[in-house]
Coordinates of C-alpha atoms and ligand atoms in Angstrom, one line a residue:
M1 CA 109.8 202.3 84.0
A2 CA 107.5 204.9 82.4
L3 CA 105.3 204.0 79.4
V4 CA 107.5 203.1 76.4
T5 CA 106.9 203.2 72.7
T6 CA 106.8 200.0 70.7
K7 CA 110.1 200.6 68.9
E8 CA 112.3 198.4 71.1
M9 CA 109.6 195.8 71.7
F10 CA 109.3 195.3 67.9
E11 CA 113.0 195.2 67.3
K12 CA 113.3 192.4 69.8
A13 CA 110.2 190.7 68.7
Y14 CA 111.3 190.6 65.1
A15 CA 114.7 189.2 65.9
G16 CA 113.3 186.7 68.4
G17 CA 110.4 185.4 66.2
Y18 CA 107.6 186.4 68.4
A19 CA 104.9 189.1 68.6
I20 CA 103.7 191.5 71.1
G21 CA 100.0 191.3 72.2
A22 CA 97.9 194.5 71.7
F23 CA 94.9 194.2 73.9
N24 CA 92.0 196.6 74.0
V25 CA 91.1 198.3 77.3
N26 CA 87.8 199.7 78.3
N27 CA 87.8 199.7 82.1
M28 CA 89.9 199.1 85.2
E29 CA 89.3 195.4 85.4
I30 CA 90.5 194.8 81.8
V31 CA 93.7 196.9 82.5
Q32 CA 94.4 194.9 85.7
A33 CA 93.7 191.5 84.0
I34 CA 96.0 192.3 81.0
T35 CA 98.8 193.8 82.9
D36 CA 98.8 191.1 85.7
A37 CA 99.0 188.5 83.0
A38 CA 101.9 190.4 81.4
A39 CA 103.6 190.5 84.8
A40 CA 103.0 186.9 85.5
T41 CA 104.5 185.9 82.2
R42 CA 107.2 188.4 82.1
S43 CA 106.1 189.8 78.7
P44 CA 106.0 193.3 77.3
V45 CA 102.4 194.3 76.4
I46 CA 100.6 197.0 74.4
L47 CA 97.4 198.5 75.9
Q48 CA 95.1 200.0 73.2
A49 CA 92.1 202.2 73.2
S50 CA 89.6 202.5 70.5
A51 CA 87.5 205.6 69.8
G52 CA 84.6 203.7 71.5
A53 CA 86.7 203.0 74.6
R54 CA 87.8 206.6 74.8
K55 CA 84.1 207.6 74.6
Y56 CA 82.9 205.0 77.1
A57 CA 85.5 205.4 79.8
N58 CA 86.7 208.9 79.0
S59 CA 90.3 209.0 77.6
I60 CA 91.7 210.5 80.8
Y61 CA 90.5 207.6 82.9
L62 CA 92.2 205.2 80.5
V63 CA 95.5 207.1 80.4
K64 CA 95.5 207.2 84.3
L65 CA 94.5 203.5 84.7
V66 CA 97.4 202.5 82.4
E67 CA 99.7 204.8 84.3
A68 CA 98.6 203.0 87.5
A69 CA 99.5 199.7 86.0
V70 CA 102.9 200.9 85.1
A71 CA 103.5 202.0 88.6
L72 CA 102.3 198.6 89.9
H73 CA 104.5 196.7 87.4
P74 CA 107.5 198.8 86.7
E75 CA 109.5 195.9 85.3
I76 CA 107.1 195.4 82.4
P77 CA 107.5 197.4 79.2
M78 CA 104.0 198.8 78.4
A79 CA 102.9 200.9 75.5
L80 CA 99.7 203.0 75.4
H81 CA 98.3 202.9 71.8
L82 CA 95.4 204.5 69.9
D83 CA 93.5 201.7 68.1
H84 CA 92.0 202.8 64.6
G85 CA 92.7 206.6 64.9
A86 CA 90.1 208.1 62.4
D87 CA 92.1 211.1 61.4
F88 CA 95.0 213.4 62.3
A89 CA 92.9 215.4 64.9
V90 CA 92.1 212.2 67.0
C91 CA 95.9 211.1 66.6
K92 CA 97.0 214.5 67.7
D93 CA 94.7 214.4 70.8
C94 CA 96.2 211.1 71.9
I95 CA 99.8 212.2 71.3
D96 CA 99.2 215.4 73.3
S97 CA 97.6 213.4 76.1
G98 CA 100.2 210.7 77.0
F99 CA 99.8 208.0 74.4
T100 CA 103.1 206.5 73.2
S101 CA 101.8 205.0 69.9
V102 CA 99.0 205.9 67.6
M103 CA 97.4 204.2 64.6
I104 CA 96.1 206.3 61.7
D105 CA 93.5 204.2 59.9
Y106 CA 92.9 205.7 56.6
S107 CA 92.6 202.4 54.9
S108 CA 89.1 202.9 53.6
H109 CA 90.2 206.1 51.7
S110 CA 92.2 206.2 48.4
F111 CA 95.9 205.2 48.5
E112 CA 96.9 208.9 48.0
E113 CA 94.6 210.2 50.8
N114 CA 96.0 207.3 53.0
V115 CA 99.5 208.3 52.2
E116 CA 98.8 212.0 52.8
E117 CA 97.0 211.6 56.2
S118 CA 99.5 209.0 57.4
R119 CA 102.4 211.1 56.6
K120 CA 101.0 214.1 58.4
V121 CA 100.4 212.0 61.6
A122 CA 104.0 210.5 61.4
E123 CA 105.5 214.0 61.1
Y124 CA 103.7 215.3 64.1
A125 CA 104.0 212.1 66.2
H126 CA 107.8 211.8 65.7
K127 CA 108.3 215.3 67.0
Y128 CA 107.1 214.1 70.3
G129 CA 108.7 210.7 70.3
V130 CA 105.5 208.9 69.5
V131 CA 105.4 206.0 67.1
V132 CA 102.8 205.5 64.3
E133 CA 101.0 202.4 62.8
A134 CA 99.1 202.8 59.5
E135 CA 97.0 200.4 57.6
L136 CA 96.9 199.2 54.0
G137 CA 94.1 196.9 52.8
T138 CA 90.7 196.6 54.4
L139 CA 89.6 194.1 56.9
A140 CA 86.1 192.7 57.1
G141 CA 84.0 193.0 60.3
V142 CA 82.8 195.7 62.8
E143 CA 85.0 198.3 64.2
D144 CA 83.8 201.3 66.0
E145 CA 80.3 200.7 64.6
V146 CA 81.5 200.8 61.0
S147 CA 80.8 197.4 59.5
V148 CA 82.7 196.1 56.4
E149 CA 81.0 193.3 54.6
S150 CA 83.4 190.5 53.7
D151 CA 82.9 190.9 50.0
K152 CA 84.2 194.6 50.3
A153 CA 87.3 193.5 52.3
M154 CA 90.4 193.6 50.4
Y155 CA 93.8 191.9 50.8
T156 CA 96.8 194.3 51.0
D157 CA 98.6 194.6 47.7
P158 CA 102.3 193.9 48.3
N159 CA 103.1 196.2 45.3
Q160 CA 102.0 199.2 47.2
V161 CA 103.8 198.6 50.6
E162 CA 107.3 200.0 49.8
E163 CA 106.0 203.3 48.4
F164 CA 103.6 203.7 51.2
V165 CA 106.1 203.2 53.9
K166 CA 108.7 205.3 52.2
S167 CA 106.4 208.1 51.6
T168 CA 104.7 208.2 55.0
G169 CA 107.5 207.5 57.4
V170 CA 105.2 205.3 59.6
D171 CA 106.8 202.9 62.1
S172 CA 104.6 199.8 61.5
L173 CA 102.0 198.7 59.0
A174 CA 98.7 196.7 59.5
I175 CA 97.9 194.5 56.7
A176 CA 94.9 192.5 55.5
I177 CA 95.6 188.8 55.0
G178 CA 92.3 187.3 56.0
T179 CA 91.7 188.3 59.6
S180 CA 88.7 190.3 60.5
H181 CA 87.2 192.1 63.5
G182 CA 84.6 190.6 65.9
A183 CA 83.6 187.2 67.1
F184 CA 82.0 186.0 63.8
K185 CA 84.8 185.8 61.5
F186 CA 83.8 182.7 59.4
K187 CA 80.7 180.8 58.5
P188 CA 80.3 177.3 59.9
G189 CA 82.0 175.0 57.4
Q190 CA 84.4 177.6 56.1
N191 CA 88.0 176.7 56.2
P192 CA 89.8 179.7 58.0
K193 CA 93.1 180.3 56.3
L194 CA 95.3 183.3 56.5
R195 CA 97.3 184.4 53.3
L196 CA 100.6 183.8 54.8
D197 CA 101.9 184.1 51.2
I198 CA 101.0 187.8 51.2
L199 CA 102.6 188.3 54.5
E200 CA 105.8 186.7 53.2
E201 CA 105.8 188.8 50.1
V202 CA 105.2 192.0 52.2
S203 CA 108.1 191.2 54.5
R204 CA 110.4 190.5 51.5
R205 CA 109.7 193.9 50.3
L206 CA 110.1 195.5 53.8
P207 CA 113.0 193.7 55.3
G208 CA 113.0 194.1 59.1
F209 CA 109.8 196.3 59.1
P210 CA 107.2 195.3 61.7
I211 CA 103.9 194.2 60.6
V212 CA 100.6 194.3 62.5
L213 CA 97.7 191.9 62.4
H214 CA 94.3 193.3 63.4
G215 CA 91.2 191.1 64.0
S216 CA 93.2 188.2 65.5
S217 CA 90.9 186.8 68.1
S218 CA 90.6 183.1 68.1
V219 CA 87.1 182.9 69.8
P220 CA 88.0 180.1 72.2
Q221 CA 85.1 177.6 72.1
E222 CA 85.4 176.9 75.8
Y223 CA 84.3 180.5 76.6
V224 CA 81.7 180.5 74.1
K225 CA 80.3 177.3 75.7
I226 CA 80.3 178.8 79.2
I227 CA 78.4 181.8 77.9
N228 CA 75.9 179.8 76.1
A229 CA 75.5 177.4 79.1
N230 CA 74.8 180.3 81.3
G231 CA 71.9 182.0 79.4
G232 CA 74.0 183.5 76.5
A233 CA 73.0 183.1 72.8
L234 CA 76.2 183.3 70.7
K235 CA 75.6 181.3 67.5
D236 CA 78.4 180.2 65.2
A237 CA 81.1 182.3 66.8
I238 CA 84.4 181.4 65.0
G239 CA 87.8 182.9 65.0
I240 CA 91.3 182.6 63.6
P241 CA 93.1 179.3 64.5
E242 CA 95.8 179.9 67.0
E243 CA 98.5 177.9 65.0
Q244 CA 98.2 180.2 62.1
L245 CA 98.7 183.2 64.2
R246 CA 101.7 181.5 65.9
E247 CA 103.2 181.0 62.4
A248 CA 102.7 184.8 61.6
A249 CA 104.3 185.7 64.8
K250 CA 107.5 183.8 63.9
G251 CA 108.0 186.1 60.9
A252 CA 107.4 189.8 60.3
V253 CA 104.3 190.1 62.5
C254 CA 105.4 192.0 65.6
K255 CA 102.0 193.1 66.9
I256 CA 98.8 191.0 67.1
N257 CA 95.4 192.7 68.1
I258 CA 93.0 191.0 70.3
D259 CA 89.9 192.3 71.8
S260 CA 86.8 190.1 71.1
D261 CA 88.4 187.2 73.0
L262 CA 88.7 189.3 76.1
R263 CA 85.1 190.3 75.8
L264 CA 84.2 186.7 75.7
G265 CA 86.2 186.0 78.8
M266 CA 84.7 188.8 80.7
T267 CA 81.1 187.8 79.7
A268 CA 81.8 184.2 80.5
G269 CA 82.9 184.9 84.0
I270 CA 80.1 187.2 84.8
R271 CA 77.4 185.0 83.3
E272 CA 78.7 182.1 85.2
H273 CA 78.8 184.0 88.4
F274 CA 75.3 185.2 88.1
I275 CA 73.9 181.7 87.4
A276 CA 75.9 180.3 90.3
H277 CA 75.1 183.1 92.7
P278 CA 71.8 184.7 91.7
E279 CA 71.6 186.3 95.2
H280 CA 74.8 188.4 94.6
F281 CA 74.6 192.0 93.6
D282 CA 78.0 193.4 94.6
P283 CA 79.9 194.2 91.3
R284 CA 83.2 193.3 93.0
Q285 CA 82.1 189.7 93.2
Y286 CA 81.1 189.2 89.6
L287 CA 83.7 191.4 88.1
T288 CA 86.4 189.4 89.9
D289 CA 85.3 186.4 88.0
G290 CA 85.2 188.2 84.7
R291 CA 88.5 189.6 85.4
K292 CA 90.1 186.2 86.2
Y293 CA 88.9 184.7 82.7
V294 CA 90.4 187.7 80.9
Q295 CA 93.7 187.2 82.7
D296 CA 93.7 183.5 82.0
I297 CA 93.1 184.3 78.2
V298 CA 95.8 186.9 78.1
E299 CA 98.4 184.6 79.7
H300 CA 97.3 181.7 77.3
K301 CA 97.9 184.1 74.3
I302 CA 101.2 185.3 75.6
I303 CA 102.6 181.8 76.0
H304 CA 100.9 179.8 73.3
V305 CA 100.2 182.3 70.5
L306 CA 102.4 185.2 70.7
G307 CA 105.5 183.6 72.3
S308 CA 106.5 186.8 74.1
D309 CA 106.7 185.2 77.6
N310 CA 110.0 185.5 79.4
T311 CA 111.4 188.1 77.1
I312 CA 112.0 191.0 79.5
Ligands
G3H1 O1 88.9 197.2 66.2 C1 87.9 197.0 66.9 C2 88.3 196.7 68.3 O2 87.7 195.6 68.7 C3 87.6 197.9 69.1 O3 86.2 197.7 69.1 O4 85.4 200.0 68.5 O5 84.0 198.4 69.8 O6 85.9 199.5 71.0 P1 85.4 199.0 69.7
13P2 P1 89.3 191.1 67.2 O1 87.9 191.6 67.1 O2 89.6 189.9 66.4 O3 89.6 190.9 68.8 O4 90.3 192.3 66.7 C1 90.6 193.3 67.6 C2 91.3 194.4 66.8 O5 91.8 194.3 65.8 C3 91.5 195.7 67.5 O6 92.0 196.7 66.6
ZN3 ZN1 91.5 196.5 64.6

């Protein structure tokens, strides 16, 4: 199977009450870990690249690495998605270079500007059979070095979603219901609670339409502990409770974005390796351990959070 779009994945996910994991890729080991996990659990998967990833690895490497994963696992439906495309030009570049899905993130602009840029991207993408995700509402946290303070974050207004989707023609919509980017989503003592009522209202207004959640890492404490026990210093790293994501996945949420948890897994494996084997200096040795933890985490998400295992 070649790379696919998310269209069929989302239709099946919506009907089946599960979500597809969208995992960020930055290098070969991460691509391998995610796609081996998808193959082991027989799950479709979305591999997504941010502007930072495309700068770090060079977008051509990322496209070719994902194509290699498709060749190795032809039975697994895989989509290659641009995460947080800043404008039409970035989206066009990805559409022209093999991505099957792009996100136009104009959520920090006015509603009218967001509509206009998203519409332009959708029009271009659809000519080439590429699907488009847009965003309404603003998440807190850090993405591509842009930091949004939590008091500037804004929940999605359900009153705007029908007009937005109708006038842009986008294929899926990311909404803000209390998730945020990064590994420090809540302060200690805060009670993390997603606004599932907003999700409910959005899906009532957009029946059958795929909704996306960004900022959905759960920051598994066992990996934070491994990092801190092996020389790390991550204080008060807190994520979204897995049960709340599972609940969202049962409804209209068809795509759940996870990056920070993979970073924690990779770092935990490498730190643990260096402390256990201070004499090692072959990257293949410590990257093997980092890759193993990333794969474990992705398998866990697919089975226990997304519910997309055994759906191909
Ligand atoms: O949305 C944020 C993702 O975790 C990507 O992060 O921009 O540092 O690659 P990045
Ligand atoms: P996390 O930082 O919660 O992993 O979110 C990732 C994300 O939303 C990528 O777009
Ligand atoms: Zn995001």
